[in-house]
Amino acid sequence: MNVTQHPDTAWLLDYATGALSRNFELVLGAHLMACAHCRSELRAAERLGAALMMAGSAERPHLAPQRVLEAEASPSPWVTARALSAGDTDALDLQTVVSQYLDCGLGALPWRNAGRGLQIARLRSEEDERLWLVKAAPGTVLPRHSHSGSELTLVLKGAFFSGQTIYAAGDIEDANECVDHQPVVTRESECLCLAVTEGPLRFRSWLPRIAQSYLGI
Amino acid sequence: MLNQLMTNDIIPPVETAAVVPFPAEATRLAEVEPTVRETELLLKIRDARDRGAFADLFGRFAPKIKGYLQRTGLNAEDAENVLQDIMIAVWNKARLFDPLRASARTWIYSLARNRLIDLKRAEQREYAALERYAGETAGDAVYEEDLLARAMGQNSVALLSLIPPEQARVLLMAYVEGKSHREIARELKLPIGTVKSRARLAFQRIRGILEKNA
């Protein structure tokens, strides 16, 4: 898989230190599956975490190693696999990504029309974060918008332009309140994206602003 | 001609002194050997369920992990419980360790970090990072080495003193206080782009140093 657009290094540091929310972790995790470059960055960030842990001050534990070995028969504490043990297939298998997080097919999602050629389905809504699937027909021009926080958009299928840059399957567009963009889907095929946003979007024109409250974007 | 080039009097002796850029390099180099030893121990646990190797590894890691857990905001009692979970996971999950992917210390750090995230989410509870560090890094107080020393220990100071103070502060808040780049921007009242570029520059510099010694 030829991934060319990556999230900023700061996101990988957040991933390495465990500072991400579930939704941002999910989108970055899917990108990491497809992107050897970011996996290597992440491992370096984890090496730094390990180096700082080992260089840091120590606290004498009361626990003895024998106690741990005696507890061998007891079940392991649950630890979610992340990063180092995450799959690194260099492919973004849409079915894997979707079925890992959804208990239904794409068709069964609560899609809503959000303009000509554009459908969105809200997967999660937690505090000020929203996780979306966005589906757009070939050639769709999305309304120009900015953000009130961070936005990561992972392309699952197809491609879109944002400014001079093309984002294809596996790529991430890393946007925030300083970015004002108008994604345009390429003419070749439908585009499907997984996006996480922080806070409401900010639209330039009045028409999407009216739709905004209805769609909850 | 080639033979002639190979002789010592034509090729000048390689200058070694000039290529060591940082005084702290020497202390970092001293850590290469333990890293290799730790990985050997973890492999013995993985392949032979070697209890002696586990006791040795425990001695090297448990105090450091407990220190790390307390720095992230756990009290001593919680840290002790989480430490136990982590050490059981090291023993039980050793079969998943792959030395080609990570050294033992990186693998164990990731395990500890993952356990912390799981707990944080399961309990819907924010482990507030140690208030005294948070308070001191939040204000306008200039970065001071002794703040770092208290937070992290002298060896970390050696590592982080290789980068400009404003960059070191971002890494400190990320790795010690577990804050995201957005939270750091909010707390330091800096534009998000500034924090991102500081984090990136700091990370690239330190990464270079770690990799040279890995």
Short mmCIF file of C-alpha atoms in Angstrom, two decimals:
data_model
loop_
_atom_site.label_atom_id
_atom_site.label_comp_id
_atom_site.label_asym_id
_atom_site.label_seq_id
_atom_site.Cartn_x
_atom_site.Cartn_y
_atom_site.Cartn_z
CA MET A 1 0.00 0.00 0.00
CA ASN A 2 1.41 3.35 -1.02
CA VAL A 3 0.62 5.64 1.87
CA THR A 4 1.95 9.16 1.31
CA GLN A 5 0.03 11.45 3.68
CA HIS A 6 0.73 10.99 7.37
CA PRO A 7 -0.50 12.46 10.63
CA ASP A 8 1.83 14.90 12.38
CA THR A 9 4.48 13.32 14.63
CA ALA A 10 2.71 14.87 17.62
CA TRP A 11 -0.14 12.38 17.09
CA LEU A 12 2.27 9.45 17.27
CA LEU A 13 3.74 10.82 20.49
CA ASP A 14 0.19 11.01 21.87
CA TYR A 15 -0.34 7.42 20.77
CA ALA A 16 2.91 6.34 22.43
CA THR A 17 2.21 8.05 25.75
CA GLY A 18 -1.39 6.85 25.90
CA ALA A 19 -2.84 10.37 25.79
CA LEU A 20 -5.35 9.76 23.00
CA SER A 21 -9.06 9.35 23.35
CA ARG A 22 -10.61 6.14 22.06
CA ASN A 23 -11.83 7.77 18.84
CA PHE A 24 -8.54 9.34 17.81
CA GLU A 25 -6.74 6.13 18.76
CA LEU A 26 -9.07 4.17 16.52
CA VAL A 27 -8.45 6.32 13.43
CA LEU A 28 -4.69 6.46 13.98
CA GLY A 29 -4.61 2.70 14.69
CA ALA A 30 -6.23 2.00 11.32
CA HIS A 31 -3.64 4.22 9.60
CA LEU A 32 -0.81 2.49 11.48
CA MET A 33 -2.00 -0.84 10.17
CA ALA A 34 -1.45 0.40 6.64
CA CYS A 35 1.62 2.58 7.15
CA ALA A 36 5.11 1.20 7.81
CA HIS A 37 6.52 4.73 8.07
CA CYS A 38 4.27 5.71 10.98
CA ARG A 39 4.79 2.36 12.70
CA SER A 40 8.49 3.01 12.71
CA GLU A 41 7.91 6.53 14.07
CA LEU A 42 5.65 5.10 16.76
CA ARG A 43 8.23 2.51 17.78
CA ALA A 44 10.80 5.26 18.12
CA ALA A 45 8.35 7.20 20.31
CA GLU A 46 7.85 4.09 22.44
CA ARG A 47 11.61 3.60 22.67
CA LEU A 48 11.86 7.13 23.99
CA GLY A 49 9.12 6.39 26.54
CA ALA A 50 11.00 3.28 27.62
CA ALA A 51 14.28 5.20 27.85
CA LEU A 52 12.65 7.88 30.01
CA MET A 53 11.00 5.23 32.20
CA MET A 54 14.34 3.52 32.77
CA ALA A 55 16.22 6.80 33.27
CA GLY A 56 13.59 8.04 35.71
CA SER A 57 13.67 7.67 39.44
CA ALA A 58 12.72 4.31 40.96
CA GLU A 59 10.28 3.39 43.74
CA ARG A 60 10.98 0.27 45.76
CA PRO A 61 8.16 -2.23 45.23
CA HIS A 62 6.71 -4.34 48.04
CA LEU A 63 5.88 -7.00 45.53
CA ALA A 64 8.30 -9.92 45.20
CA PRO A 65 8.87 -11.81 41.93
CA GLN A 66 7.89 -15.08 43.67
CA ARG A 67 4.41 -13.69 44.31
CA VAL A 68 3.98 -13.08 40.59
CA LEU A 69 5.11 -16.61 39.73
CA GLU A 70 2.77 -18.07 42.35
CA ALA A 71 -0.06 -16.16 40.73
CA GLU A 72 0.82 -17.83 37.44
CA ALA A 73 -2.29 -19.96 37.46
CA SER A 74 -4.51 -16.93 37.84
CA PRO A 75 -5.75 -15.33 34.64
CA SER A 76 -3.69 -12.54 33.14
CA PRO A 77 -4.94 -9.04 33.62
CA TRP A 78 -6.59 -7.80 30.50
CA VAL A 79 -4.23 -5.64 28.46
CA THR A 80 -5.38 -4.37 25.11
CA ALA A 81 -2.91 -4.97 22.33
CA ARG A 82 -1.73 -1.73 20.81
CA ALA A 83 1.00 -0.61 18.51
CA LEU A 84 3.79 -3.15 18.92
CA SER A 85 1.50 -6.12 18.67
CA ALA A 86 -0.94 -4.46 16.28
CA GLY A 87 -1.19 -6.01 12.85
CA ASP A 88 1.21 -4.60 10.32
CA THR A 89 -0.07 -5.96 7.08
CA ASP A 90 0.70 -2.78 5.14
CA ALA A 91 -2.81 -3.05 3.82
CA LEU A 92 -5.97 -1.32 4.80
CA ASP A 93 -8.51 -4.07 4.68
CA LEU A 94 -11.75 -2.18 4.80
CA GLN A 95 -13.63 -5.20 6.05
CA THR A 96 -11.20 -5.67 8.95
CA VAL A 97 -11.26 -2.03 9.93
CA VAL A 98 -15.01 -1.81 9.80
CA SER A 99 -15.90 -5.19 11.30
CA GLN A 100 -13.50 -4.60 14.16
CA TYR A 101 -15.52 -1.63 15.33
CA LEU A 102 -19.01 -2.15 13.96
CA ASP A 103 -21.36 -4.98 14.64
CA CYS A 104 -23.22 -4.43 11.41
CA GLY A 105 -22.49 -4.05 7.72
CA LEU A 106 -21.88 -0.65 6.12
CA GLY A 107 -25.32 -0.70 4.52
CA ALA A 108 -27.08 -1.01 7.86
CA LEU A 109 -25.56 2.18 9.27
CA PRO A 110 -27.77 5.19 9.94
CA TRP A 111 -26.72 7.10 6.82
CA ARG A 112 -28.07 10.60 6.38
CA ASN A 113 -27.93 12.72 3.28
CA ALA A 114 -25.74 15.73 3.86
CA GLY A 115 -25.88 17.36 0.46
CA ARG A 116 -25.61 16.28 -3.14
CA GLY A 117 -23.60 13.07 -3.43
CA LEU A 118 -22.71 13.10 0.26
CA GLN A 119 -23.80 10.73 3.03
CA ILE A 120 -22.62 10.64 6.59
CA ALA A 121 -23.14 8.19 9.45
CA ARG A 122 -22.30 9.12 13.01
CA LEU A 123 -20.69 6.15 14.74
CA ARG A 124 -19.86 7.66 18.10
CA SER A 125 -20.41 10.83 19.97
CA GLU A 126 -18.47 11.37 23.18
CA GLU A 127 -18.18 14.72 24.90
CA ASP A 128 -17.07 17.05 22.12
CA GLU A 129 -15.78 14.30 19.83
CA ARG A 130 -17.57 12.68 16.93
CA LEU A 131 -16.58 9.65 14.91
CA TRP A 132 -18.00 9.51 11.38
CA LEU A 133 -18.10 7.46 8.26
CA VAL A 134 -18.36 9.74 5.25
CA LYS A 135 -19.39 8.45 1.85
CA ALA A 136 -19.22 10.67 -1.22
CA ALA A 137 -20.04 10.00 -4.87
CA PRO A 138 -17.34 10.57 -7.54
CA GLY A 139 -16.69 14.26 -8.14
CA THR A 140 -18.55 15.47 -5.02
CA VAL A 141 -17.46 18.90 -3.79
CA LEU A 142 -17.79 19.17 -0.02
CA PRO A 143 -18.72 22.48 1.61
CA ARG A 144 -15.72 24.62 2.53
CA HIS A 145 -15.15 24.44 6.27
CA SER A 146 -12.78 24.89 9.16
CA HIS A 147 -12.84 23.31 12.61
CA SER A 148 -13.02 24.22 16.24
CA GLY A 149 -10.50 21.51 17.12
CA SER A 150 -8.59 18.64 15.56
CA GLU A 151 -9.87 16.57 12.68
CA LEU A 152 -8.29 13.39 11.32
CA THR A 153 -9.70 11.91 8.13
CA LEU A 154 -8.59 8.45 7.06
CA VAL A 155 -9.38 7.41 3.49
CA LEU A 156 -10.72 3.86 3.38
CA LYS A 157 -11.64 3.75 -0.29
CA GLY A 158 -11.32 6.07 -3.28
CA ALA A 159 -9.55 9.43 -3.04
CA PHE A 160 -10.12 13.15 -2.56
CA PHE A 161 -8.25 16.36 -3.18
CA SER A 162 -7.77 18.95 -0.50
CA GLY A 163 -5.91 21.95 -1.83
CA GLN A 164 -3.07 20.64 -3.97
CA THR A 165 -2.82 17.33 -2.14
CA ILE A 166 -4.46 14.07 -3.08
CA TYR A 167 -5.47 11.71 -0.29
CA ALA A 168 -5.89 8.04 -1.26
CA ALA A 169 -6.65 4.84 0.66
CA GLY A 170 -4.60 4.65 3.84
CA ASP A 171 -3.72 8.35 3.86
CA ILE A 172 -4.67 10.68 6.67
CA GLU A 173 -5.58 14.34 6.32
CA ASP A 174 -4.52 16.06 9.54
CA ALA A 175 -6.55 19.24 10.01
CA ASN A 176 -7.36 21.63 12.85
CA GLU A 177 -8.67 25.10 13.58
CA CYS A 178 -5.89 26.63 11.46
CA VAL A 179 -6.96 24.70 8.36
CA ASP A 180 -9.76 25.87 6.10
CA HIS A 181 -10.43 23.29 3.39
CA GLN A 182 -12.82 22.12 0.73
CA PRO A 183 -12.33 18.42 -0.05
CA VAL A 184 -13.19 17.36 -3.61
CA VAL A 185 -13.69 13.66 -4.39
CA THR A 186 -11.85 12.42 -7.49
CA ARG A 187 -13.94 11.45 -10.49
CA GLU A 188 -12.79 7.83 -10.66
CA SER A 189 -14.73 6.30 -7.80
CA GLU A 190 -16.80 6.74 -4.69
CA CYS A 191 -14.84 7.82 -1.62
CA LEU A 192 -15.30 6.37 1.85
CA CYS A 193 -13.59 7.95 4.86
CA LEU A 194 -13.41 7.43 8.59
CA ALA A 195 -13.19 10.80 10.32
CA VAL A 196 -12.90 11.99 13.88
CA THR A 197 -13.68 15.59 14.76
CA GLU A 198 -13.35 17.65 17.89
CA GLY A 199 -16.01 20.29 18.33
CA PRO A 200 -18.38 21.48 15.60
CA LEU A 201 -17.26 22.21 12.05
CA ARG A 202 -17.21 25.83 10.93
CA PHE A 203 -18.82 26.53 7.58
CA ARG A 204 -18.24 29.54 5.37
CA SER A 205 -21.67 29.74 3.82
CA TRP A 206 -25.15 29.78 5.33
CA LEU A 207 -26.64 26.71 3.64
CA PRO A 208 -24.47 24.08 5.35
CA ARG A 209 -24.84 26.03 8.58
CA ILE A 210 -28.58 25.40 8.50
CA ALA A 211 -28.05 21.71 7.79
CA GLN A 212 -25.46 21.58 10.57
CA SER A 213 -27.82 21.43 13.49
CA TYR A 214 -29.96 18.82 11.80
CA LEU A 215 -26.97 16.60 11.01
CA GLY A 216 -25.10 17.25 14.22
CA ILE A 217 -21.80 17.92 12.43
CA MET B 1 46.83 1.98 -7.21
CA LEU B 2 44.22 0.47 -4.86
CA ASN B 3 46.92 -1.15 -2.80
CA GLN B 4 48.62 2.13 -2.51
CA LEU B 5 45.41 3.77 -1.28
CA MET B 6 45.00 1.10 1.34
CA THR B 7 48.26 1.84 3.05
CA ASN B 8 48.24 3.78 6.25
CA ASP B 9 50.55 6.55 5.23
CA ILE B 10 48.18 7.66 2.45
CA ILE B 11 44.88 7.45 4.35
CA PRO B 12 45.02 9.72 7.37
CA PRO B 13 43.98 8.24 10.71
CA VAL B 14 40.26 8.65 11.39
CA GLU B 15 39.50 11.43 13.77
CA THR B 16 37.25 10.01 16.43
CA ALA B 17 37.17 12.71 19.06
CA ALA B 18 35.42 15.24 16.86
CA VAL B 19 32.40 13.08 16.09
CA VAL B 20 31.17 12.81 19.68
CA PRO B 21 28.83 15.79 19.83
CA PHE B 22 27.32 15.51 23.31
CA PRO B 23 28.91 15.02 26.69
CA ALA B 24 25.98 12.87 27.77
CA GLU B 25 26.70 10.36 25.03
CA ALA B 26 28.97 8.41 27.29
CA THR B 27 26.25 7.78 29.86
CA ARG B 28 23.86 6.73 27.11
CA LEU B 29 26.38 4.27 25.70
CA ALA B 30 26.64 2.66 29.11
CA GLU B 31 22.98 1.69 28.76
CA VAL B 32 23.44 -0.32 25.59
CA GLU B 33 24.74 -3.37 27.41
CA PRO B 34 21.83 -3.59 29.92
CA THR B 35 19.35 -3.31 27.04
CA VAL B 36 20.86 -6.36 25.39
CA ARG B 37 20.92 -8.25 28.69
CA GLU B 38 17.26 -7.42 29.39
CA THR B 39 16.25 -8.77 26.01
CA GLU B 40 18.21 -11.98 26.65
CA LEU B 41 16.38 -12.42 29.95
CA LEU B 42 12.99 -11.90 28.36
CA LEU B 43 13.85 -14.45 25.68
CA LYS B 44 14.76 -16.98 28.38
CA ILE B 45 11.38 -16.36 29.94
CA ARG B 46 9.68 -16.70 26.58
CA ASP B 47 11.47 -19.85 25.44
CA ALA B 48 12.29 -21.71 28.67
CA ARG B 49 9.88 -20.22 31.25
CA ASP B 50 13.07 -19.47 33.20
CA ARG B 51 12.07 -18.35 36.71
CA GLY B 52 15.56 -17.16 37.59
CA ALA B 53 15.55 -14.93 34.50
CA PHE B 54 12.18 -13.56 35.61
CA ALA B 55 13.50 -12.71 39.07
CA ASP B 56 16.47 -10.93 37.46
CA LEU B 57 14.24 -9.02 35.04
CA PHE B 58 11.86 -8.14 37.88
CA GLY B 59 14.73 -6.61 39.84
CA ARG B 60 15.73 -4.46 36.89
CA PHE B 61 12.25 -3.28 35.93
CA ALA B 62 9.81 -3.35 38.85
CA PRO B 63 11.23 -0.31 40.70
CA LYS B 64 11.44 1.68 37.44
CA ILE B 65 7.89 0.76 36.44
CA LYS B 66 6.60 1.71 39.88
CA GLY B 67 8.39 5.05 39.62
CA TYR B 68 6.86 5.61 36.19
CA LEU B 69 3.36 4.73 37.43
CA GLN B 70 3.65 7.13 40.36
CA ARG B 71 4.90 9.92 38.10
CA THR B 72 1.78 9.51 35.95
CA GLY B 73 -0.31 10.27 39.03
CA LEU B 74 -1.03 6.94 40.75
CA ASN B 75 -0.64 6.78 44.50
CA ALA B 76 1.77 4.22 45.93
CA GLU B 77 -0.94 1.66 46.65
CA ASP B 78 -2.52 1.81 43.19
CA ALA B 79 0.92 1.79 41.61
CA GLU B 80 1.71 -1.39 43.52
CA ASN B 81 -1.45 -3.10 42.22
CA VAL B 82 -0.88 -1.98 38.65
CA LEU B 83 2.75 -3.08 38.90
CA GLN B 84 1.59 -6.55 39.87
CA ASP B 85 -0.74 -6.68 36.84
CA ILE B 86 2.09 -5.60 34.58
CA MET B 87 4.59 -8.13 35.94
CA ILE B 88 2.04 -10.96 35.63
CA ALA B 89 1.43 -9.85 32.05
CA VAL B 90 5.19 -9.88 31.36
CA TRP B 91 5.39 -13.50 32.55
CA ASN B 92 2.20 -14.66 30.82
CA LYS B 93 2.55 -12.74 27.57
CA ALA B 94 6.27 -13.30 27.06
CA ARG B 95 5.45 -15.69 24.21
CA LEU B 96 4.30 -12.65 22.21
CA PHE B 97 7.64 -10.89 22.57
CA ASP B 98 9.51 -10.44 19.29
CA PRO B 99 13.00 -8.99 19.69
CA LEU B 100 13.03 -7.93 16.05
CA ARG B 101 10.18 -5.53 16.75
CA ALA B 102 11.25 -4.08 20.06
CA SER B 103 13.77 -4.35 22.85
CA ALA B 104 12.60 -5.80 26.15
CA ARG B 105 12.34 -2.35 27.72
CA THR B 106 10.24 -0.95 24.89
CA TRP B 107 7.98 -4.01 25.01
CA ILE B 108 7.54 -3.72 28.77
CA TYR B 109 6.97 0.04 28.57
CA SER B 110 4.22 -0.54 25.98
CA LEU B 111 2.63 -3.17 28.19
CA ALA B 112 2.64 -0.79 31.16
CA ARG B 113 1.25 2.06 29.06
CA ASN B 114 -1.51 -0.16 27.64
CA ARG B 115 -2.47 -1.33 31.10
CA LEU B 116 -2.70 2.29 32.25
CA ILE B 117 -4.93 3.24 29.31
CA ASP B 118 -7.21 0.27 29.97
CA LEU B 119 -7.57 1.18 33.62
CA LYS B 120 -8.15 4.83 32.87
CA ARG B 121 -10.94 3.95 30.45
CA ALA B 122 -12.46 1.13 32.48
CA GLU B 123 -12.76 3.27 35.55
CA GLN B 124 -13.67 6.41 33.65
CA ARG B 125 -11.25 8.09 35.91
CA GLU B 126 -8.61 10.58 35.08
CA TYR B 127 -5.39 9.93 36.87
CA ALA B 128 -4.37 13.47 37.52
CA ALA B 129 -0.69 13.82 36.88
CA LEU B 130 1.23 14.77 39.96
CA GLU B 131 -0.09 18.20 40.82
CA ARG B 132 3.21 19.62 41.88
CA TYR B 133 4.75 19.04 38.45
CA ALA B 134 1.64 20.14 36.61
CA GLY B 135 1.52 23.37 38.59
CA GLU B 136 5.12 24.16 37.96
CA THR B 137 5.09 23.43 34.25
CA ALA B 138 1.84 25.25 33.67
CA GLY B 139 2.82 28.73 34.69
CA ASP B 140 5.31 31.10 33.19
CA ALA B 141 8.11 29.65 35.29
CA VAL B 142 11.12 28.99 33.16
CA TYR B 143 12.15 25.44 32.75
CA GLU B 144 14.60 24.47 35.44
CA GLU B 145 16.85 21.49 35.56
CA ASP B 146 16.03 20.69 39.15
CA LEU B 147 12.32 20.50 38.34
CA LEU B 148 13.15 17.90 35.75
CA ALA B 149 15.50 16.15 38.10
CA ARG B 150 12.84 15.81 40.76
CA ALA B 151 10.30 14.64 38.22
CA MET B 152 12.40 12.19 36.34
CA GLY B 153 15.80 11.55 37.87
CA GLN B 154 19.23 12.71 36.81
CA ASN B 155 19.63 10.41 33.80
CA SER B 156 16.56 11.87 32.17
CA VAL B 157 17.99 15.31 32.69
CA ALA B 158 21.09 14.20 30.79
CA LEU B 159 18.87 13.05 27.95
CA LEU B 160 16.51 16.02 27.87
CA SER B 161 19.20 18.63 28.41
CA LEU B 162 20.37 17.89 24.88
CA ILE B 163 17.43 19.81 23.47
CA PRO B 164 16.24 23.40 23.99
CA PRO B 165 14.29 23.89 27.25
CA GLU B 166 10.99 24.81 25.57
CA GLN B 167 11.13 21.55 23.59
CA ALA B 168 12.13 19.52 26.64
CA ARG B 169 9.13 20.91 28.48
CA VAL B 170 6.77 19.62 25.79
CA LEU B 171 8.30 16.14 25.97
CA LEU B 172 8.19 16.23 29.75
CA MET B 173 4.50 17.10 29.77
CA ALA B 174 3.80 14.38 27.19
CA TYR B 175 5.78 11.55 28.72
CA VAL B 176 5.59 12.36 32.42
CA GLU B 177 2.17 13.91 32.71
CA GLY B 178 0.67 11.91 29.86
CA LYS B 179 -0.82 15.01 28.23
CA SER B 180 -1.80 15.16 24.58
CA HIS B 181 -0.36 17.88 22.33
CA ARG B 182 -3.73 19.62 22.42
CA GLU B 183 -3.80 19.63 26.22
CA ILE B 184 -0.23 20.95 26.27
CA ALA B 185 -1.17 23.78 23.90
CA ARG B 186 -4.13 24.68 26.09
CA GLU B 187 -2.10 24.61 29.28
CA LEU B 188 0.86 26.59 27.95
CA LYS B 189 -1.48 28.93 26.02
CA LEU B 190 0.40 28.29 22.80
CA PRO B 191 -0.93 27.83 19.26
CA ILE B 192 -1.37 24.14 18.44
CA GLY B 193 1.13 24.44 15.57
CA THR B 194 3.83 25.69 17.92
CA VAL B 195 3.42 22.71 20.24
CA LYS B 196 3.39 20.30 17.31
CA SER B 197 6.61 21.67 15.89
CA ARG B 198 8.32 21.70 19.30
CA ALA B 199 7.26 18.08 19.87
CA ARG B 200 8.45 17.08 16.40
CA LEU B 201 11.84 18.79 16.69
CA ALA B 202 12.47 17.44 20.18
CA PHE B 203 11.49 13.95 19.19
CA GLN B 204 13.65 13.91 16.05
CA ARG B 205 16.69 15.09 17.99
CA ILE B 206 16.31 12.62 20.87
CA ARG B 207 15.39 9.81 18.50
CA GLY B 208 18.65 10.36 16.64
CA ILE B 209 20.59 10.09 19.87
CA LEU B 210 18.77 6.95 21.02
CA GLU B 211 19.19 5.25 17.69
CA LYS B 212 22.87 5.95 17.52
CA ASN B 213 23.19 4.08 20.79
CA ALA B 214 20.63 1.34 20.21
#
